[in-house]
Amino acid sequence: MKIAIICSSFFPVIDGVTIAVLNRVKQLSALGYQVKIFCPDYSAIASIYPNWQDYTGQILTGVEVISLPSTKSLALDFERDVAIASYKIVIRELTKFQPDLIHVDEAERLSFCFLKRTGVKFAKQHRIPCTAWFHTNYIDYFDDYFQLPFNLNQVIKGFLECTFTKIYNSYDLTLVSSSSTLTKLTAMGINNLAYAELLGCNLARFEDRDHQSFAAQYNLPDLSDKIKLIFIGRLTPDKGWNFTLNSLAKLAPEILAKVVIIIAGDGTLKDEINQTLQQLTPDVYLLGRIPHQDISNLLMNGDIFITNSEKETRGLTVIEAAAAGIPAIAPRAGGVIDTIRDGETGFLYQPHNQTDFLQKLEVLICDRTLRKSMGTEAKTLCQQWSWQHTTDNLIEIWSQVISSKKLEIKSKK
C-alpha cells in the first residue's frame, strides 16, 4: 500500500499531531508500506529546532518527508504553516507517487492555509480515497485567544462550524479518536465519521525508571520526600492555565508543603505561570520544551499527572501517564473521559469546579496507597494503546475505504 500523508505539522515540533504521525509512520515503515509525508518546512525557526533536518527527506525505510515552503504561524512562534503556493508541489509529488490513499491530518487548518480542500480534488481525479483525521478543537480555542465586541465571537464560531463541516464532509471518511469528539462532530453535521482507538504510546519506553538521570538532567535537588505533580503541554491559554493557577492558589499551605510542581512545555504564559507559582511555593520547576523521548522518564519519576484542558480530542499525555503507572486528574470534558476511569485510574472533576478539583487532588496527594493502586490499574489499561495496535486499527480502516472505493468505481462502469 502506498500512503500519502498531508499534515499541518511534523517533527521536530512536538504535539499530539506530530507524535501520532511519527509513530504511525514508524509502524508503517516496519510493515513495508511506502509513505510520502507533506508538512511545513521548519528551517526558518532553526534557532528553536536545530535538528529540523533530521525530519526531512528519507527518514525511515520507505518513508520520505517533503518539507513545503512555509509561513509564520498565526498564533505560535514555535510553529509554521504551509504556504499557499506550496500546494503545487503537493500535486506534483502526488502525481509522481501515485498513492493508493491520501490521508490528511487537521484538514481544516490545511484548507485555510492552501485555500482549498486538501487532497480532495486530486483523489477524485485519480479515483482513490481521501480520508481526514480531526485532531484539534480549534473552534473551542477561539475564545481563549480572541474576545471581540458585539457578540462577534459567537458569530465567527458559527461561521467556522459551517465551514469546518463542509470541509470534513468532502472527504471519504473523517476519523476521530474519542467518543466525545464523535458526539460533538455529529452534532455539527459531519456525516462521514469513524471512531476507533487510533492514538497510542511507545510502551517499551515506560519499562525502566531512571531516578539519577532525571535529577541530573534537569539539575533538580533531592525530591524524594515530595509528591511530584507533573504538567506537560503548551503554556498557552487553551490549556486551562487560568483555572490551574487560581485553583493551586487555594491549596492549603500544609498540602502545598508536600508537593513539588514540575512543568514541561513552553508558550506565551511561561513567565506568568512561573511568577504566580513562585509566590505560592519555591518548589516549582519549569523545564521548558523537552524532547519527546524524555517524557516517559519524567512521568515515571512523577506521582500525579494533571491536565486542566477541557478541549482535548483525546489527550495523548494522559495515555502516556497511564503507561508510566501514575494516576491522572482531569476535567470531565473532551477526549480524556475515554482514557481515565474515574476513581480507578485517576479522577475526573466537574469542569470549572475548583472545589471538586482541589478535593480530588488533595486525596491523591495524601493517599500514597491510592496513588499506587490507581497507577497500577492505569498501566494495565494502557496495554491496549500500543502504537502497533492502534496503527493496525488505522490500516484496517484504510484498507476498508480503499476496497469500498474500488467497489464504487466498479459499480459505475
mmCIF file of C-alpha atoms in Angstrom:
data_model
loop_
_atom_site.group_PDB
_atom_site.id
_atom_site.type_symbol
_atom_site.label_atom_id
_atom_site.label_comp_id
_atom_site.label_asym_id
_atom_site.label_seq_id
_atom_site.Cartn_x
_atom_site.Cartn_y
_atom_site.Cartn_z
ATOM 1 C CA MET A 1 0.000 0.000 0.000
ATOM 2 C CA LYS A 2 1.231 3.488 -0.879
ATOM 3 C CA ILE A 3 0.011 6.188 1.505
ATOM 4 C CA ALA A 4 0.345 9.953 1.099
ATOM 5 C CA ILE A 5 0.024 11.835 4.401
ATOM 6 C CA ILE A 6 -0.510 15.585 4.310
ATOM 7 C CA CYS A 7 -0.161 17.062 7.783
ATOM 8 C CA SER A 8 -0.343 20.532 9.281
ATOM 9 C CA SER A 9 2.818 19.974 11.346
ATOM 10 C CA PHE A 10 5.517 17.393 11.908
ATOM 11 C CA PHE A 11 8.633 16.832 13.975
ATOM 12 C CA PRO A 12 10.673 18.489 15.341
ATOM 13 C CA VAL A 13 7.511 20.250 16.588
ATOM 14 C CA ILE A 14 6.177 18.173 19.454
ATOM 15 C CA ASP A 15 2.421 17.947 19.978
ATOM 16 C CA GLY A 16 -0.332 15.357 19.720
ATOM 17 C CA VAL A 17 -0.500 15.569 15.929
ATOM 18 C CA THR A 18 3.219 15.229 15.260
ATOM 19 C CA ILE A 19 3.735 12.434 17.782
ATOM 20 C CA ALA A 20 0.852 10.494 16.240
ATOM 21 C CA VAL A 21 2.141 10.948 12.692
ATOM 22 C CA LEU A 22 5.730 9.974 13.511
ATOM 23 C CA ASN A 23 4.815 6.862 15.479
ATOM 24 C CA ARG A 24 2.273 5.861 12.866
ATOM 25 C CA VAL A 25 4.817 6.021 10.030
ATOM 26 C CA LYS A 26 7.356 4.088 12.090
ATOM 27 C CA GLN A 27 4.868 1.236 12.207
ATOM 28 C CA LEU A 28 4.033 1.615 8.508
ATOM 29 C CA SER A 29 7.738 1.521 7.652
ATOM 30 C CA ALA A 30 8.245 -1.650 9.691
ATOM 31 C CA LEU A 31 5.332 -3.259 7.836
ATOM 32 C CA GLY A 32 6.817 -2.409 4.442
ATOM 33 C CA TYR A 33 4.410 0.340 3.353
ATOM 34 C CA GLN A 34 5.534 3.221 1.167
ATOM 35 C CA VAL A 35 4.729 6.616 2.687
ATOM 36 C CA LYS A 36 5.187 10.163 1.494
ATOM 37 C CA ILE A 37 4.641 12.899 4.098
ATOM 38 C CA PHE A 38 3.944 16.550 3.264
ATOM 39 C CA CYS A 39 4.467 19.096 6.044
ATOM 40 C CA PRO A 40 5.772 22.649 6.670
ATOM 41 C CA ASP A 41 9.462 23.458 6.339
ATOM 42 C CA TYR A 42 10.972 24.425 9.719
ATOM 43 C CA SER A 43 14.313 25.823 8.551
ATOM 44 C CA ALA A 44 13.103 29.377 9.300
ATOM 45 C CA ILE A 45 12.965 28.541 13.012
ATOM 46 C CA ALA A 46 16.171 26.535 13.182
ATOM 47 C CA SER A 47 17.115 28.503 16.301
ATOM 48 C CA ILE A 48 14.290 26.681 18.078
ATOM 49 C CA TYR A 49 14.743 23.361 16.270
ATOM 50 C CA PRO A 50 18.415 22.941 15.345
ATOM 51 C CA ASN A 51 17.703 19.286 14.446
ATOM 52 C CA TRP A 52 14.991 20.110 11.893
ATOM 53 C CA GLN A 53 16.975 18.448 9.100
ATOM 54 C CA ASP A 54 16.623 15.080 10.848
ATOM 55 C CA TYR A 55 12.957 15.097 9.851
ATOM 56 C CA THR A 56 13.110 15.871 6.153
ATOM 57 C CA GLY A 57 13.925 13.649 3.194
ATOM 58 C CA GLN A 58 14.201 9.880 3.682
ATOM 59 C CA ILE A 59 13.680 9.479 7.435
ATOM 60 C CA LEU A 60 12.786 5.780 7.513
ATOM 61 C CA THR A 61 12.765 2.858 5.096
ATOM 62 C CA GLY A 62 10.014 3.617 2.610
ATOM 63 C CA VAL A 63 9.138 6.936 4.304
ATOM 64 C CA GLU A 64 10.006 10.275 2.682
ATOM 65 C CA VAL A 65 9.206 13.685 4.156
ATOM 66 C CA ILE A 66 8.699 16.572 1.727
ATOM 67 C CA SER A 67 9.097 19.884 3.534
ATOM 68 C CA LEU A 68 6.874 22.510 1.938
ATOM 69 C CA PRO A 69 7.621 26.244 1.838
ATOM 70 C CA SER A 70 6.089 27.710 4.983
ATOM 71 C CA THR A 71 4.993 30.932 6.648
ATOM 72 C CA LYS A 72 4.884 32.157 10.235
ATOM 73 C CA SER A 73 2.145 30.518 12.261
ATOM 74 C CA LEU A 74 -0.724 32.778 13.240
ATOM 75 C CA ALA A 75 -0.603 32.087 16.971
ATOM 76 C CA LEU A 76 2.568 30.184 17.894
ATOM 77 C CA ASP A 77 6.178 31.262 17.411
ATOM 78 C CA PHE A 78 7.356 27.638 17.519
ATOM 79 C CA GLU A 79 5.035 26.536 14.686
ATOM 80 C CA ARG A 80 4.902 27.083 10.911
ATOM 81 C CA ASP A 81 2.070 26.901 8.389
ATOM 82 C CA VAL A 82 2.341 25.628 4.822
ATOM 83 C CA ALA A 83 2.390 28.432 2.245
ATOM 84 C CA ILE A 84 -0.482 28.757 -0.243
ATOM 85 C CA ALA A 85 1.803 28.407 -3.267
ATOM 86 C CA SER A 86 3.315 25.164 -1.965
ATOM 87 C CA TYR A 87 0.239 23.169 -2.952
ATOM 88 C CA LYS A 88 1.576 22.871 -6.485
ATOM 89 C CA ILE A 89 4.473 20.890 -5.013
ATOM 90 C CA VAL A 90 1.978 18.566 -3.328
ATOM 91 C CA ILE A 91 0.194 17.916 -6.616
ATOM 92 C CA ARG A 92 3.442 17.367 -8.499
ATOM 93 C CA GLU A 93 4.717 14.849 -5.941
ATOM 94 C CA LEU A 94 1.370 13.071 -5.638
ATOM 95 C CA THR A 95 1.327 12.640 -9.410
ATOM 96 C CA LYS A 96 4.755 11.023 -9.296
ATOM 97 C CA PHE A 97 3.974 8.900 -6.242
ATOM 98 C CA GLN A 98 0.519 7.641 -7.357
ATOM 99 C CA PRO A 99 -0.726 6.739 -3.856
ATOM 100 C CA ASP A 100 -3.463 4.223 -3.087
ATOM 101 C CA LEU A 101 -4.887 6.616 -0.499
ATOM 102 C CA ILE A 102 -4.405 10.201 0.683
ATOM 103 C CA HIS A 103 -4.689 10.884 4.403
ATOM 104 C CA VAL A 104 -4.954 14.435 5.761
ATOM 105 C CA ASP A 105 -4.262 15.437 9.369
ATOM 106 C CA GLU A 106 -6.035 18.618 10.524
ATOM 107 C CA ALA A 107 -7.886 19.200 7.264
ATOM 108 C CA GLU A 108 -9.426 22.468 8.426
ATOM 109 C CA ARG A 109 -6.070 24.089 9.197
ATOM 110 C CA LEU A 110 -4.572 22.900 5.925
ATOM 111 C CA SER A 111 -7.619 24.018 3.941
ATOM 112 C CA PHE A 112 -7.242 27.543 5.301
ATOM 113 C CA CYS A 113 -3.522 27.520 4.514
ATOM 114 C CA PHE A 114 -3.877 26.142 0.985
ATOM 115 C CA LEU A 115 -7.262 27.819 0.337
ATOM 116 C CA LYS A 116 -8.610 24.503 -0.946
ATOM 117 C CA ARG A 117 -9.863 21.207 0.439
ATOM 118 C CA THR A 118 -6.553 19.457 0.725
ATOM 119 C CA GLY A 119 -6.160 16.326 -1.358
ATOM 120 C CA VAL A 120 -9.838 16.029 -2.286
ATOM 121 C CA LYS A 121 -9.745 17.090 -5.944
ATOM 122 C CA PHE A 122 -6.640 15.030 -6.726
ATOM 123 C CA ALA A 123 -8.218 11.966 -5.081
ATOM 124 C CA LYS A 124 -11.404 12.312 -7.116
ATOM 125 C CA GLN A 125 -9.498 12.776 -10.354
ATOM 126 C CA HIS A 126 -7.433 9.661 -9.690
ATOM 127 C CA ARG A 127 -10.350 7.717 -8.199
ATOM 128 C CA ILE A 128 -8.662 6.970 -4.884
ATOM 129 C CA PRO A 129 -9.997 7.580 -1.361
ATOM 130 C CA CYS A 130 -9.083 10.617 0.699
ATOM 131 C CA THR A 131 -9.505 10.443 4.476
ATOM 132 C CA ALA A 132 -9.113 13.097 7.168
ATOM 133 C CA TRP A 133 -8.359 12.975 10.873
ATOM 134 C CA PHE A 134 -9.969 15.519 13.197
ATOM 135 C CA HIS A 135 -7.242 16.227 15.755
ATOM 136 C CA THR A 136 -7.862 19.639 17.298
ATOM 137 C CA ASN A 137 -10.866 21.561 18.627
ATOM 138 C CA TYR A 138 -9.856 24.850 17.004
ATOM 139 C CA ILE A 139 -13.314 26.393 17.352
ATOM 140 C CA ASP A 140 -13.268 25.824 21.112
ATOM 141 C CA TYR A 141 -9.889 27.568 21.279
ATOM 142 C CA PHE A 142 -11.262 30.737 19.692
ATOM 143 C CA ASP A 143 -12.499 32.284 22.954
ATOM 144 C CA ASP A 144 -9.093 31.678 24.582
ATOM 145 C CA TYR A 145 -7.334 33.923 22.078
ATOM 146 C CA PHE A 146 -9.973 36.435 20.964
ATOM 147 C CA GLN A 147 -12.567 38.478 22.834
ATOM 148 C CA LEU A 148 -14.436 40.526 20.257
ATOM 149 C CA PRO A 149 -17.262 43.011 20.948
ATOM 150 C CA PHE A 150 -20.931 42.791 19.946
ATOM 151 C CA ASN A 151 -21.113 39.009 20.319
ATOM 152 C CA LEU A 152 -18.842 38.615 17.295
ATOM 153 C CA ASN A 153 -17.155 35.588 18.878
ATOM 154 C CA GLN A 154 -20.354 33.558 18.574
ATOM 155 C CA VAL A 155 -20.962 34.746 15.018
ATOM 156 C CA ILE A 156 -17.443 33.798 13.901
ATOM 157 C CA LYS A 157 -17.599 30.448 15.688
ATOM 158 C CA GLY A 158 -20.891 29.696 13.954
ATOM 159 C CA PHE A 159 -19.307 30.516 10.607
ATOM 160 C CA LEU A 160 -16.316 28.306 11.413
ATOM 161 C CA GLU A 161 -18.584 25.399 12.356
ATOM 162 C CA CYS A 162 -20.340 25.599 8.991
ATOM 163 C CA THR A 163 -17.022 25.880 7.166
ATOM 164 C CA PHE A 164 -15.384 23.009 9.036
ATOM 165 C CA THR A 165 -18.434 20.816 8.432
ATOM 166 C CA LYS A 166 -18.245 21.436 4.670
ATOM 167 C CA ILE A 167 -14.522 20.725 4.656
ATOM 168 C CA TYR A 168 -14.740 17.408 6.509
ATOM 169 C CA ASN A 169 -17.842 16.207 4.656
ATOM 170 C CA SER A 170 -15.863 16.471 1.404
ATOM 171 C CA TYR A 171 -13.660 13.545 2.490
ATOM 172 C CA ASP A 172 -14.500 9.871 2.141
ATOM 173 C CA LEU A 173 -14.062 9.435 5.876
ATOM 174 C CA THR A 174 -13.381 11.625 8.914
ATOM 175 C CA LEU A 175 -11.537 9.783 11.679
ATOM 176 C CA VAL A 176 -11.904 10.605 15.369
ATOM 177 C CA SER A 177 -10.188 9.033 18.367
ATOM 178 C CA SER A 178 -12.717 9.659 21.156
ATOM 179 C CA SER A 179 -16.428 9.197 21.787
ATOM 180 C CA SER A 180 -16.821 12.833 22.884
ATOM 181 C CA THR A 181 -15.388 14.065 19.570
ATOM 182 C CA LEU A 182 -17.716 11.721 17.702
ATOM 183 C CA THR A 183 -20.715 13.189 19.533
ATOM 184 C CA LYS A 184 -19.535 16.763 19.045
ATOM 185 C CA LEU A 185 -18.881 16.438 15.295
ATOM 186 C CA THR A 186 -22.106 14.533 14.694
ATOM 187 C CA ALA A 187 -23.992 17.444 16.249
ATOM 188 C CA MET A 188 -22.088 19.815 13.942
ATOM 189 C CA GLY A 189 -23.363 17.920 10.919
ATOM 190 C CA ILE A 190 -20.280 15.962 9.859
ATOM 191 C CA ASN A 191 -21.777 12.776 8.429
ATOM 192 C CA ASN A 192 -18.813 10.587 7.441
ATOM 193 C CA LEU A 193 -17.361 9.867 10.875
ATOM 194 C CA ALA A 194 -15.468 6.771 12.006
ATOM 195 C CA TYR A 195 -14.401 6.304 15.635
ATOM 196 C CA ALA A 196 -11.597 3.932 16.602
ATOM 197 C CA GLU A 197 -8.674 3.637 19.005
ATOM 198 C CA LEU A 198 -6.073 5.453 16.911
ATOM 199 C CA LEU A 199 -3.729 7.069 19.450
ATOM 200 C CA GLY A 200 -1.192 5.205 21.493
ATOM 201 C CA CYS A 201 2.198 5.314 23.132
ATOM 202 C CA ASN A 202 5.530 3.528 22.968
ATOM 203 C CA LEU A 203 5.026 1.137 25.881
ATOM 204 C CA ALA A 204 8.636 -0.077 25.817
ATOM 205 C CA ARG A 205 9.847 3.367 26.887
ATOM 206 C CA PHE A 206 7.887 3.073 30.115
ATOM 207 C CA GLU A 207 9.621 -0.012 31.452
ATOM 208 C CA ASP A 208 12.707 1.355 33.233
ATOM 209 C CA ARG A 209 12.694 4.346 35.551
ATOM 210 C CA ASP A 210 15.979 6.236 35.911
ATOM 211 C CA HIS A 211 15.999 8.377 39.063
ATOM 212 C CA GLN A 212 19.573 9.587 38.754
ATOM 213 C CA SER A 213 19.422 10.855 35.174
ATOM 214 C CA PHE A 214 16.096 12.555 35.881
ATOM 215 C CA ALA A 215 17.544 14.708 38.642
ATOM 216 C CA ALA A 216 20.869 15.297 36.921
ATOM 217 C CA GLN A 217 19.389 16.164 33.543
ATOM 218 C CA TYR A 218 17.243 18.968 34.936
ATOM 219 C CA ASN A 219 19.541 19.990 37.789
ATOM 220 C CA LEU A 220 16.885 19.159 40.374
ATOM 221 C CA PRO A 221 17.545 18.731 44.096
ATOM 222 C CA ASP A 222 16.575 15.628 46.034
ATOM 223 C CA LEU A 223 12.775 15.497 45.735
ATOM 224 C CA SER A 224 12.265 12.053 47.270
ATOM 225 C CA ASP A 225 10.253 13.460 50.173
ATOM 226 C CA LYS A 226 7.882 15.398 47.867
ATOM 227 C CA ILE A 227 4.798 14.423 45.886
ATOM 228 C CA LYS A 228 5.649 15.382 42.319
ATOM 229 C CA LEU A 229 2.814 16.994 40.334
ATOM 230 C CA ILE A 230 3.563 16.757 36.607
ATOM 231 C CA PHE A 231 2.195 19.084 33.925
ATOM 232 C CA ILE A 232 3.064 18.560 30.237
ATOM 233 C CA GLY A 233 1.929 20.688 27.308
ATOM 234 C CA ARG A 234 1.810 24.131 25.760
ATOM 235 C CA LEU A 235 1.871 27.047 28.186
ATOM 236 C CA THR A 236 -0.941 28.768 26.312
ATOM 237 C CA PRO A 237 -4.466 29.935 27.254
ATOM 238 C CA ASP A 238 -6.260 26.972 25.660
ATOM 239 C CA LYS A 239 -4.667 24.519 28.109
ATOM 240 C CA GLY A 240 -6.626 25.739 31.135
ATOM 241 C CA TRP A 241 -3.798 27.537 32.902
ATOM 242 C CA ASN A 242 -6.015 30.265 34.310
ATOM 243 C CA PHE A 243 -8.059 27.615 36.141
ATOM 244 C CA THR A 244 -4.875 25.832 37.234
ATOM 245 C CA LEU A 245 -3.230 28.899 38.752
ATOM 246 C CA ASN A 246 -6.387 30.095 40.506
ATOM 247 C CA SER A 247 -7.011 26.627 41.917
ATOM 248 C CA LEU A 248 -3.495 25.913 43.168
ATOM 249 C CA ALA A 249 -3.541 29.264 44.965
ATOM 250 C CA LYS A 250 -6.329 27.830 47.136
ATOM 251 C CA LEU A 251 -4.459 24.706 48.206
ATOM 252 C CA ALA A 252 -3.967 24.641 51.959
ATOM 253 C CA PRO A 253 -0.393 25.554 52.998
ATOM 254 C CA GLU A 254 0.137 22.155 54.631
ATOM 255 C CA ILE A 255 -0.822 20.447 51.353
ATOM 256 C CA LEU A 256 1.389 22.738 49.263
ATOM 257 C CA ALA A 257 4.303 21.900 51.540
ATOM 258 C CA LYS A 258 4.032 18.266 50.493
ATOM 259 C CA VAL A 259 4.314 18.813 46.748
ATOM 260 C CA VAL A 260 6.687 19.934 44.046
ATOM 261 C CA ILE A 261 5.315 21.256 40.750
ATOM 262 C CA ILE A 262 7.170 20.196 37.590
ATOM 263 C CA ILE A 263 6.112 21.658 34.237
ATOM 264 C CA ALA A 264 7.373 20.588 30.802
ATOM 265 C CA GLY A 265 6.427 22.873 27.934
ATOM 266 C CA ASP A 266 6.732 26.363 26.542
ATOM 267 C CA GLY A 267 4.439 29.138 25.424
ATOM 268 C CA THR A 268 3.244 32.679 25.907
ATOM 269 C CA LEU A 269 2.172 32.160 29.541
ATOM 270 C CA LYS A 270 5.526 30.851 30.716
ATOM 271 C CA ASP A 271 6.558 33.921 32.728
ATOM 272 C CA GLU A 272 3.097 34.423 34.220
ATOM 273 C CA ILE A 273 2.908 30.782 35.299
ATOM 274 C CA ASN A 274 6.366 30.887 36.851
ATOM 275 C CA GLN A 275 5.790 34.156 38.714
ATOM 276 C CA THR A 276 2.385 33.094 40.038
ATOM 277 C CA LEU A 277 3.525 29.700 41.254
ATOM 278 C CA GLN A 278 6.724 31.044 42.807
ATOM 279 C CA GLN A 279 4.539 33.218 45.023
ATOM 280 C CA LEU A 280 2.842 30.068 46.322
ATOM 281 C CA THR A 281 5.825 27.761 46.779
ATOM 282 C CA PRO A 282 9.548 27.677 45.996
ATOM 283 C CA ASP A 283 9.161 24.080 44.830
ATOM 284 C CA VAL A 284 8.369 24.923 41.201
ATOM 285 C CA TYR A 285 10.453 23.794 38.222
ATOM 286 C CA LEU A 286 9.746 24.821 34.628
ATOM 287 C CA LEU A 287 11.763 22.516 32.396
ATOM 288 C CA GLY A 288 10.877 24.217 29.125
ATOM 289 C CA ARG A 289 10.422 22.239 25.924
ATOM 290 C CA ILE A 290 11.895 18.758 26.354
ATOM 291 C CA PRO A 291 12.465 16.010 23.751
ATOM 292 C CA HIS A 292 9.552 13.607 23.464
ATOM 293 C CA GLN A 293 11.784 10.632 24.265
ATOM 294 C CA ASP A 294 12.340 12.167 27.715
ATOM 295 C CA ILE A 295 8.623 12.346 28.544
ATOM 296 C CA SER A 296 8.495 8.739 29.732
ATOM 297 C CA ASN A 297 11.196 9.189 32.376
ATOM 298 C CA LEU A 298 9.659 12.473 33.505
ATOM 299 C CA LEU A 299 6.289 10.810 34.065
ATOM 300 C CA MET A 300 7.732 7.690 35.689
ATOM 301 C CA ASN A 301 9.528 9.914 38.200
ATOM 302 C CA GLY A 302 6.299 11.762 38.941
ATOM 303 C CA ASP A 303 3.438 10.878 41.271
ATOM 304 C CA ILE A 304 0.370 12.606 39.777
ATOM 305 C CA PHE A 305 -0.278 13.863 36.266
ATOM 306 C CA ILE A 306 -2.532 16.918 35.950
ATOM 307 C CA THR A 307 -4.217 18.440 32.927
ATOM 308 C CA ASN A 308 -6.863 21.136 33.178
ATOM 309 C CA SER A 309 -7.590 21.436 29.470
ATOM 310 C CA GLU A 310 -11.271 20.880 28.685
ATOM 311 C CA LYS A 311 -10.750 20.786 24.924
ATOM 312 C CA GLU A 312 -8.663 17.713 24.169
ATOM 313 C CA THR A 313 -9.876 15.457 21.377
ATOM 314 C CA ARG A 314 -8.208 12.576 23.245
ATOM 315 C CA GLY A 315 -5.214 13.680 25.337
ATOM 316 C CA LEU A 316 -2.035 11.824 24.381
ATOM 317 C CA THR A 317 -0.240 12.845 27.586
ATOM 318 C CA VAL A 318 -2.974 11.174 29.665
ATOM 319 C CA ILE A 319 -2.316 7.910 27.807
ATOM 320 C CA GLU A 320 1.416 8.343 28.478
ATOM 321 C CA ALA A 321 0.775 8.984 32.176
ATOM 322 C CA ALA A 322 -1.153 5.722 32.301
ATOM 323 C CA ALA A 323 1.778 3.928 30.646
ATOM 324 C CA ALA A 324 4.055 5.434 33.296
ATOM 325 C CA GLY A 325 1.861 3.961 36.020
ATOM 326 C CA ILE A 326 0.758 7.196 37.685
ATOM 327 C CA PRO A 327 -2.813 8.444 38.201
ATOM 328 C CA ALA A 328 -4.149 11.417 36.255
ATOM 329 C CA ILE A 329 -6.623 14.100 37.216
ATOM 330 C CA ALA A 330 -8.514 15.988 34.519
ATOM 331 C CA PRO A 331 -11.852 17.705 33.865
ATOM 332 C CA ARG A 332 -14.792 15.552 32.845
ATOM 333 C CA ALA A 333 -14.713 17.060 29.363
ATOM 334 C CA GLY A 334 -13.289 16.222 25.960
ATOM 335 C CA GLY A 335 -11.497 13.061 24.973
ATOM 336 C CA VAL A 336 -9.815 12.393 28.320
ATOM 337 C CA ILE A 337 -13.047 10.782 29.523
ATOM 338 C CA ASP A 338 -12.223 7.820 27.254
ATOM 339 C CA THR A 339 -8.810 7.380 28.880
ATOM 340 C CA ILE A 340 -9.352 7.986 32.601
ATOM 341 C CA ARG A 341 -11.583 5.588 34.513
ATOM 342 C CA ASP A 342 -12.854 7.850 37.249
ATOM 343 C CA GLY A 343 -11.953 6.518 40.690
ATOM 344 C CA GLU A 344 -9.950 3.618 39.193
ATOM 345 C CA THR A 345 -7.049 5.043 37.165
ATOM 346 C CA GLY A 346 -7.396 8.654 38.273
ATOM 347 C CA PHE A 347 -10.050 11.287 38.883
ATOM 348 C CA LEU A 348 -12.344 13.333 36.672
ATOM 349 C CA TYR A 349 -13.636 16.552 38.220
ATOM 350 C CA GLN A 350 -16.530 18.747 37.191
ATOM 351 C CA PRO A 351 -15.341 21.376 34.678
ATOM 352 C CA HIS A 352 -14.767 24.872 36.145
ATOM 353 C CA ASN A 353 -15.322 23.480 39.654
ATOM 354 C CA GLN A 354 -12.280 24.396 41.740
ATOM 355 C CA THR A 355 -13.676 22.760 44.885
ATOM 356 C CA ASP A 356 -14.146 19.401 43.160
ATOM 357 C CA PHE A 357 -10.698 19.615 41.555
ATOM 358 C CA LEU A 358 -8.927 20.503 44.798
ATOM 359 C CA GLN A 359 -10.729 17.858 46.845
ATOM 360 C CA LYS A 360 -9.727 15.113 44.432
ATOM 361 C CA LEU A 361 -6.193 16.451 44.076
ATOM 362 C CA GLU A 362 -5.780 16.516 47.867
ATOM 363 C CA VAL A 363 -6.979 12.926 48.115
ATOM 364 C CA LEU A 364 -4.290 11.838 45.633
ATOM 365 C CA ILE A 365 -1.612 13.910 47.364
ATOM 366 C CA CYS A 366 -2.379 12.484 50.797
ATOM 367 C CA ASP A 367 -3.103 8.834 49.931
ATOM 368 C CA ARG A 368 0.008 7.033 48.712
ATOM 369 C CA THR A 369 -1.747 3.646 48.638
ATOM 370 C CA LEU A 370 -4.484 5.025 46.392
ATOM 371 C CA ARG A 371 -1.930 6.592 44.045
ATOM 372 C CA LYS A 372 -0.127 3.293 43.726
ATOM 373 C CA SER A 373 -3.273 1.221 43.099
ATOM 374 C CA MET A 374 -4.604 3.715 40.537
ATOM 375 C CA GLY A 375 -1.246 3.813 38.789
ATOM 376 C CA THR A 376 -1.106 0.027 38.592
ATOM 377 C CA GLU A 377 -4.619 -0.128 37.146
ATOM 378 C CA ALA A 378 -3.781 2.631 34.638
ATOM 379 C CA LYS A 379 -0.680 0.768 33.439
ATOM 380 C CA THR A 380 -2.721 -2.393 32.913
ATOM 381 C CA LEU A 381 -5.375 -0.490 30.974
ATOM 382 C CA CYS A 382 -2.736 1.160 28.786
ATOM 383 C CA GLN A 383 -1.620 -2.120 27.220
ATOM 384 C CA GLN A 384 -4.373 -1.729 24.615
ATOM 385 C CA TRP A 385 -2.827 1.534 23.389
ATOM 386 C CA SER A 386 0.438 0.407 21.843
ATOM 387 C CA TRP A 387 1.286 2.176 18.582
ATOM 388 C CA GLN A 388 1.393 -1.213 16.865
ATOM 389 C CA HIS A 389 -2.198 -1.958 17.880
ATOM 390 C CA THR A 390 -3.618 1.477 17.089
ATOM 391 C CA THR A 391 -1.792 1.669 13.747
ATOM 392 C CA ASP A 392 -3.248 -1.731 12.873
ATOM 393 C CA ASN A 393 -6.674 -0.219 13.571
ATOM 394 C CA LEU A 394 -5.910 2.618 11.166
ATOM 395 C CA ILE A 395 -4.607 0.279 8.456
ATOM 396 C CA GLU A 396 -7.803 -1.753 8.714
ATOM 397 C CA ILE A 397 -9.889 1.389 8.202
ATOM 398 C CA TRP A 398 -7.723 2.484 5.265
ATOM 399 C CA SER A 399 -7.989 -0.961 3.685
ATOM 400 C CA GLN A 400 -11.775 -0.935 4.015
ATOM 401 C CA VAL A 401 -12.134 2.524 2.457
ATOM 402 C CA ILE A 402 -9.834 1.527 -0.426
ATOM 403 C CA SER A 403 -11.938 -1.576 -1.045
ATOM 404 C CA SER A 404 -15.149 0.459 -0.865
ATOM 405 C CA LYS A 405 -13.791 2.968 -3.366
ATOM 406 C CA LYS A 406 -12.876 0.175 -5.806
ATOM 407 C CA LEU A 407 -16.372 -1.325 -5.499
ATOM 408 C CA GLU A 408 -17.927 2.088 -6.031
ATOM 409 C CA ILE A 409 -15.893 2.634 -9.221
ATOM 410 C CA LYS A 410 -16.673 -0.873 -10.457
ATOM 411 C CA SER A 411 -20.425 -0.400 -9.901
ATOM 412 C CA LYS A 412 -20.392 2.767 -12.037
ATOM 413 C CA LYS A 413 -18.824 1.038 -15.024
#
